[in-house]
Short mmCIF file of C-alpha atoms in Angstrom, two decimals:
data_model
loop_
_atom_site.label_atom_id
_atom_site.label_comp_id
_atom_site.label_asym_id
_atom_site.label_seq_id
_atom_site.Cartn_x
_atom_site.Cartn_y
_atom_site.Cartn_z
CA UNK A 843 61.37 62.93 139.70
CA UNK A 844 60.19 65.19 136.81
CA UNK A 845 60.30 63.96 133.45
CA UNK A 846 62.52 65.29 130.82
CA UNK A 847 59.99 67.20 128.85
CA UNK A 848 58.76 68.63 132.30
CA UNK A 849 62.70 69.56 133.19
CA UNK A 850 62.84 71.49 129.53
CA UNK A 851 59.31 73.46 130.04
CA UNK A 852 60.18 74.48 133.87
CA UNK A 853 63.58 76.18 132.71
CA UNK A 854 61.84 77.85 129.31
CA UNK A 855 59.08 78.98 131.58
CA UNK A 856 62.11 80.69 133.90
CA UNK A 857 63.89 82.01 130.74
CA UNK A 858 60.37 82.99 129.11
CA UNK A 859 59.26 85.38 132.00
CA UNK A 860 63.07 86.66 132.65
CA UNK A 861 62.97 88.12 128.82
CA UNK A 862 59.02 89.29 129.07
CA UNK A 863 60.36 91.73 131.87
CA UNK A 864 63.01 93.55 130.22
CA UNK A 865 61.17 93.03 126.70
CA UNK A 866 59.21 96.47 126.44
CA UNK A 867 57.91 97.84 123.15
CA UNK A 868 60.06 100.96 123.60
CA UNK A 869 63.45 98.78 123.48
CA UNK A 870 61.98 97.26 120.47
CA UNK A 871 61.40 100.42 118.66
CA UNK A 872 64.86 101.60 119.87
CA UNK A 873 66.51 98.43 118.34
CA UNK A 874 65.01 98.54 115.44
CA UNK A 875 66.11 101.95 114.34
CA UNK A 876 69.96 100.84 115.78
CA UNK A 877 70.90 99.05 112.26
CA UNK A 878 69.52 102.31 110.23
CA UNK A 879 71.61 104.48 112.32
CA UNK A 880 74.52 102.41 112.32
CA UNK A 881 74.27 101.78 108.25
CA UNK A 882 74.01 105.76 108.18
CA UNK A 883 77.21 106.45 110.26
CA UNK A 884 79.03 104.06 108.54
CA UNK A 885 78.42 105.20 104.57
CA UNK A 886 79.17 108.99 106.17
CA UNK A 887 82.05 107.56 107.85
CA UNK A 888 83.49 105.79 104.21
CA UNK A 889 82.59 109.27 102.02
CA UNK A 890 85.26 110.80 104.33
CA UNK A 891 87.28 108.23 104.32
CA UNK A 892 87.72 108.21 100.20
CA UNK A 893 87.72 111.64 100.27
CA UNK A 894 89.90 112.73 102.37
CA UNK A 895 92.19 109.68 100.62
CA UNK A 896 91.87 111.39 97.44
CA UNK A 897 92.62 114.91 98.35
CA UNK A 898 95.80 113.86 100.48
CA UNK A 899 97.23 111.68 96.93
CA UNK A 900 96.13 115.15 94.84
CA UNK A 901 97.12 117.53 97.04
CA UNK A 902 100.10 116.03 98.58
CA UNK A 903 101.48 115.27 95.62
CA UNK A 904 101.80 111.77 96.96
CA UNK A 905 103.85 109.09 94.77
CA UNK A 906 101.21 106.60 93.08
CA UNK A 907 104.42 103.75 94.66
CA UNK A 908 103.37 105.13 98.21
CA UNK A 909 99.58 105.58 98.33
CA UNK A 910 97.80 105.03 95.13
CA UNK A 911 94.66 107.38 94.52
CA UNK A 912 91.08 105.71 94.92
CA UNK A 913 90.70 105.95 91.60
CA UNK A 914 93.66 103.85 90.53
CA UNK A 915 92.19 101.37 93.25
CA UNK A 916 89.06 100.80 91.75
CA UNK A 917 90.60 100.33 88.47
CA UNK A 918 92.83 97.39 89.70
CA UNK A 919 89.35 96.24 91.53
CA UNK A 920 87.48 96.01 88.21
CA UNK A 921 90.07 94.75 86.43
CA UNK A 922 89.78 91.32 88.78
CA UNK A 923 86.35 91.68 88.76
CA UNK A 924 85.06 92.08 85.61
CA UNK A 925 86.36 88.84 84.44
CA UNK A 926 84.81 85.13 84.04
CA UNK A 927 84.58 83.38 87.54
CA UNK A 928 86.72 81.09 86.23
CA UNK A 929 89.77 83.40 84.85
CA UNK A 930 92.87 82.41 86.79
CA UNK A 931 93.98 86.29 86.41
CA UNK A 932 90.47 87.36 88.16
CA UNK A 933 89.92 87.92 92.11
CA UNK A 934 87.41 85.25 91.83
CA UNK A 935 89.48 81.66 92.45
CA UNK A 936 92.05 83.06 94.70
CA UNK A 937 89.26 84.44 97.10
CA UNK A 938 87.42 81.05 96.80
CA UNK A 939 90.42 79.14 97.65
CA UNK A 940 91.25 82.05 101.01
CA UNK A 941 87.31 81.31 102.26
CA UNK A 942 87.55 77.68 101.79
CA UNK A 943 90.36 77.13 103.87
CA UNK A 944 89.40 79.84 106.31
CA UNK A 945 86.02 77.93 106.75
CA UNK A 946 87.26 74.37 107.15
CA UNK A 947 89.96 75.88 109.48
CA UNK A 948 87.60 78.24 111.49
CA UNK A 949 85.14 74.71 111.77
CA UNK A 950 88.21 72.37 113.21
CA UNK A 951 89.48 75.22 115.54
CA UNK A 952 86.27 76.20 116.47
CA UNK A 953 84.54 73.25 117.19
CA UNK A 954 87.65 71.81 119.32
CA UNK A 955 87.65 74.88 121.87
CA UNK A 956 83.81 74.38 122.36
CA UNK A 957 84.81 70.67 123.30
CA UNK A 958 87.77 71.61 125.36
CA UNK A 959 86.44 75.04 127.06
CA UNK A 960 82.93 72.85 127.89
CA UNK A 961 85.56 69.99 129.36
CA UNK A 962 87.43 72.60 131.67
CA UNK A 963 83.93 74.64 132.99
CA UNK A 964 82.50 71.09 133.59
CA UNK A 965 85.79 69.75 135.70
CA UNK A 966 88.71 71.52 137.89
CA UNK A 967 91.17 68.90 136.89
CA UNK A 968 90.45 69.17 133.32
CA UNK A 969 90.97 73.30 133.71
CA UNK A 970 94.34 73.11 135.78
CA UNK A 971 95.71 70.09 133.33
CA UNK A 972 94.77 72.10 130.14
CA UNK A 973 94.53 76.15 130.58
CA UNK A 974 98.35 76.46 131.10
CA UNK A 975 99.46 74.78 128.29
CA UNK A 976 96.36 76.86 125.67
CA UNK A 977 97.53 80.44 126.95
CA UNK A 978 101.56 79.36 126.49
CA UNK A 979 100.53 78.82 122.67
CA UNK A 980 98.30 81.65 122.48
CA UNK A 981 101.66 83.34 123.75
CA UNK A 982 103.67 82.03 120.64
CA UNK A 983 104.11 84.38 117.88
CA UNK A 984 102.30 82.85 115.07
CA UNK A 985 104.28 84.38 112.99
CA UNK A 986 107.17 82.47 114.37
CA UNK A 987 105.76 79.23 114.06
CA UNK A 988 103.74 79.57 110.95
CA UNK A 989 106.50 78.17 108.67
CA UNK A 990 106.80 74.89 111.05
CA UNK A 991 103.79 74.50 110.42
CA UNK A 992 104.16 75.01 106.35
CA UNK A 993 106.72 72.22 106.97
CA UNK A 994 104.91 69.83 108.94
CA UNK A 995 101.85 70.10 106.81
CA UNK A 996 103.04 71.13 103.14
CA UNK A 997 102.58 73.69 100.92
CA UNK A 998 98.97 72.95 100.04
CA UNK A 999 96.18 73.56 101.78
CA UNK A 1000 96.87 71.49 104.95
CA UNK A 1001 99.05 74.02 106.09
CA UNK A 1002 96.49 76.73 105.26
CA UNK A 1003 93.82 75.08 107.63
CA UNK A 1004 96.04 74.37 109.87
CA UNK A 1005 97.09 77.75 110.53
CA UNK A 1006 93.23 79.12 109.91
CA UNK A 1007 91.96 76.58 113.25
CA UNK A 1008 95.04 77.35 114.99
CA UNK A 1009 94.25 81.22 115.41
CA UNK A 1010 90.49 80.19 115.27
CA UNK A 1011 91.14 78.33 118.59
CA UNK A 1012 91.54 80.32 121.77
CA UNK A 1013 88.52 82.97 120.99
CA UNK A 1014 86.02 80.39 121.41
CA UNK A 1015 88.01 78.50 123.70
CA UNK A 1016 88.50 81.57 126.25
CA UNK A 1017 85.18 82.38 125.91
CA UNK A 1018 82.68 79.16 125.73
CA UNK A 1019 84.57 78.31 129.46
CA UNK A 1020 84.02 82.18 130.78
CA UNK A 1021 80.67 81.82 129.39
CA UNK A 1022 79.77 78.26 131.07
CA UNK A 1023 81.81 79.31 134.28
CA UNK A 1024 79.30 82.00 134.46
CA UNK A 1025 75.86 80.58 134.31
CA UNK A 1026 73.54 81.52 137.71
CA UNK A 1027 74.01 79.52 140.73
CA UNK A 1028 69.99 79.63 141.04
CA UNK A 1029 69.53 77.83 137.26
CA UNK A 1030 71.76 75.32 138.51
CA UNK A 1031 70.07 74.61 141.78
CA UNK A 1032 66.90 74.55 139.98
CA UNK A 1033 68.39 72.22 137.12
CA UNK A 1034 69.79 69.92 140.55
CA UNK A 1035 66.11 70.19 141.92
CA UNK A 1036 64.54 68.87 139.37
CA UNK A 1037 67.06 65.54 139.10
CA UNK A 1038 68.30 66.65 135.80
CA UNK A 1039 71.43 64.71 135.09
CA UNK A 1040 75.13 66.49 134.05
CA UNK A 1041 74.42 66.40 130.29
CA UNK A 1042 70.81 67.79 130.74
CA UNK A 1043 72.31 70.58 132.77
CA UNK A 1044 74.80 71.46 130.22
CA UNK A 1045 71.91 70.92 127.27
CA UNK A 1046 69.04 72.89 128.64
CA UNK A 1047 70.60 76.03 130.76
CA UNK A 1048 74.69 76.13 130.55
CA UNK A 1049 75.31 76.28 126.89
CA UNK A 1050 72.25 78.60 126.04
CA UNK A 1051 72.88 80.83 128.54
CA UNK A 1052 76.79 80.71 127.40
CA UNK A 1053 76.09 81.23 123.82
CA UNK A 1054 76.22 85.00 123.77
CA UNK A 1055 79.94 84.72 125.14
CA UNK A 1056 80.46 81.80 122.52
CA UNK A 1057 79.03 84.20 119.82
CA UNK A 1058 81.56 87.10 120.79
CA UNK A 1059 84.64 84.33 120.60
CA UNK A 1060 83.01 83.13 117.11
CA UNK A 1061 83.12 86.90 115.71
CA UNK A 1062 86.64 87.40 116.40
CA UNK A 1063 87.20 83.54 115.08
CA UNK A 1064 86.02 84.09 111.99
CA UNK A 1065 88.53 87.25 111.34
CA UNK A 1066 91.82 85.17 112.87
CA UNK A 1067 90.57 82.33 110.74
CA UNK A 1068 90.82 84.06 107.40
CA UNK A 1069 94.19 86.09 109.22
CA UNK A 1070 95.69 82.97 109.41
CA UNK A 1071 94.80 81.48 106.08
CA UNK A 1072 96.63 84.47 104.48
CA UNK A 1073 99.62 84.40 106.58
CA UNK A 1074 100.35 80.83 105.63
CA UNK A 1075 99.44 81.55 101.79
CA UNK A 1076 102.68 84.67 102.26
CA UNK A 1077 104.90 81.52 103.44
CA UNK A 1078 104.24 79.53 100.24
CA UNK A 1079 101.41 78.75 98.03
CA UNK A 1080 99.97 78.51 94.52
CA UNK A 1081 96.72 80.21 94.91
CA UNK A 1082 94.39 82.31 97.05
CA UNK A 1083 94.19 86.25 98.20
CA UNK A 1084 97.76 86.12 99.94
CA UNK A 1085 99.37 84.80 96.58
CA UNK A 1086 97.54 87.99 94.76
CA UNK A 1087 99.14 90.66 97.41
CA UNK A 1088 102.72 88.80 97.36
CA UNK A 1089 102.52 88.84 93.32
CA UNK A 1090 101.35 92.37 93.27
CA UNK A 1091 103.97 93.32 95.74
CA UNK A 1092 106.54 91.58 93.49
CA UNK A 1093 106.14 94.40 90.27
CA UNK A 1094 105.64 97.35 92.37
CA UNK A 1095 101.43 97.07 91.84
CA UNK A 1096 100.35 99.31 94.61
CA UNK A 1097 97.07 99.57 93.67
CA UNK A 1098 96.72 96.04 93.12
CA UNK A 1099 97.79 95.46 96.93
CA UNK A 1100 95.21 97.84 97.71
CA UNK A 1101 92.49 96.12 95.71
CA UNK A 1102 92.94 92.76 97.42
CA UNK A 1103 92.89 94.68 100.67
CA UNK A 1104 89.53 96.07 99.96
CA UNK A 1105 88.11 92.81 99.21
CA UNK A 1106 89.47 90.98 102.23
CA UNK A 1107 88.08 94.08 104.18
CA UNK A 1108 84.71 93.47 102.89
CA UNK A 1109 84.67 90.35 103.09
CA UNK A 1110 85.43 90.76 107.20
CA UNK A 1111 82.79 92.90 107.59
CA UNK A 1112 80.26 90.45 105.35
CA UNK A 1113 81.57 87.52 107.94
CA UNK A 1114 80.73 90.14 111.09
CA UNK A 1115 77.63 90.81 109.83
CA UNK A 1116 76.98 87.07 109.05
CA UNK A 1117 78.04 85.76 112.60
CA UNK A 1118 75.68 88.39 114.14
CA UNK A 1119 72.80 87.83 112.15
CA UNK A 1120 72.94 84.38 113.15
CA UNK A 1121 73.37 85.34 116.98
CA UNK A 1122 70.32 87.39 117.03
CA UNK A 1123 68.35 84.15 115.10
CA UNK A 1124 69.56 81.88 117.34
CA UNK A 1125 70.14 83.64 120.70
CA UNK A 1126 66.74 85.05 120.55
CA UNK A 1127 66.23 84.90 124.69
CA UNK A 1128 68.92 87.62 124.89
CA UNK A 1129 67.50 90.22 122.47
CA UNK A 1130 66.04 92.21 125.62
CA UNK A 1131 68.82 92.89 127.19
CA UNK A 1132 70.96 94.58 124.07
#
């Protein structure tokens, strides 16, 4: 029986030589001119955006009510901006109060489908008893049930979290089981050869090799996390980013919709570019074949 340092150094070795083969200096060059590119294409593809925005509201003669000009946008943007963190009229506490919630929610939803999709890879029974009932309240309207919610949990931020780990849930539920489900046969068998128990198994060569697929449920998380948070702020709250839009949309303040729309949009693509940074840090094995 092999020791548990030996079992660790046998399945690196495997993983080692696996990513040395499709590792060649010609896929590193290629990915390392992929996030230039990609940053290129996507300031060309925001310069038409904005302008073809502001030549529609100027040539179009477009009511101000309807679609303001970027202009007008950016004005409202500063305006919330360009204030002391601490200014209760500023973008600056309401966004604080969205991300905290969104956070502690993404953490609770998150981290209970990693227990429950590793439960149902690891055992049938577990899978048959539990996959029915998580796809029949994926299939509820969230919508629907959000103010339930609002009334088991309050209008503070219980609700909020609740809401953020409910949608935060089935991503990385759905995909840490497809991801343990579909680990090699052979890594097993070797893992069985060398009299590594359940928990080593699942330690050393399940969850690493499912952590791209738990990565992929994570970036979606993270958006349905913060989607959630605002939905239950619409329902009833006293501060955060979905108390700015319903207060904007409550004096006609287009622009001001639009302004807390650009920063939750931003603030998406920050989280995106946050959860994959931290994918290709930690999922380094996997780097050769992307």
């Amino acid at each position: 029986m092999m020791s548990k340092p030996d079992i660790t150094l046998a399945v690196a070795d495997a993983a080692v030589t696996d990513a040395s083969v499709e590792s060649t200096p010609s896929t590193a060059h290629r990915r390392s001119k992929e996030p230039v590119n990609g940053t290129l294409i996507a300031a060309v593809g925001l310069v038409v955006l904005f302008g073809g925005w502001a030549l529609a509201v100027r040539y179009l003669n477009i009511p101000s009510y309807i679609l303001p000009s970027p202009t007008a946008v950016w004005k409202a943007l500063w305006s919330g901006l360009a204030v002391s963190p601490t200014d209760p009229l500023g973008y600056y506490l309401p966004l604080w109060g969205t991300l905290k919630n969104a956070a502690i929610g993404l953490a609770a939803g998150g981290g209970l489908g990693l227990v429950l999709g590793s439960l149902m890879a690891e055992s049938r029974t577990i899978e048959k008893l539990l996959m029915p009932y998580a796809f029949a309240l994926q299939s509820l309207p969230k919508v629907a049930i959000a103010p339930l919610v609002v009334i088991w949990f309050g209008f503070g931020d219980g609700s909020k979290i609740a809401i953020a780990g409910l949608l935060a849930f089935f991503p990385i539920l759905i995909n840490s089981f497809t991801g343990l489900r579909a680990v090699e046969p052979e890594k097993i068998d070797l893992m069985r050869s060398l009299s590594a128990s359940r928990l080593e198994t699942y330690r050393i060569v399940k969850l690493p090799s499912a952590a791209p697929y738990i990565f992929a449920g994570l970036d979606m998380a993270v958006v349905y996390a913060l989607l959630g948070t605002i939905v239950a702020e619409f329902l009833g709250a006293q501060q955060g980013m979905g108390v700015v839009i319903t207060q904007a949309q409550a004096v006609t303040d287009v622009a001001g919709v639009f302004a807390a729309l650009v920063i939750l949009g931003a603030f998406g693509i920050l989280l995106h570019g946050i959860v994959r940074g931290l994918e290709q840090r930690i999922v380094h094995w996997g780097r050769g074949r992307k």
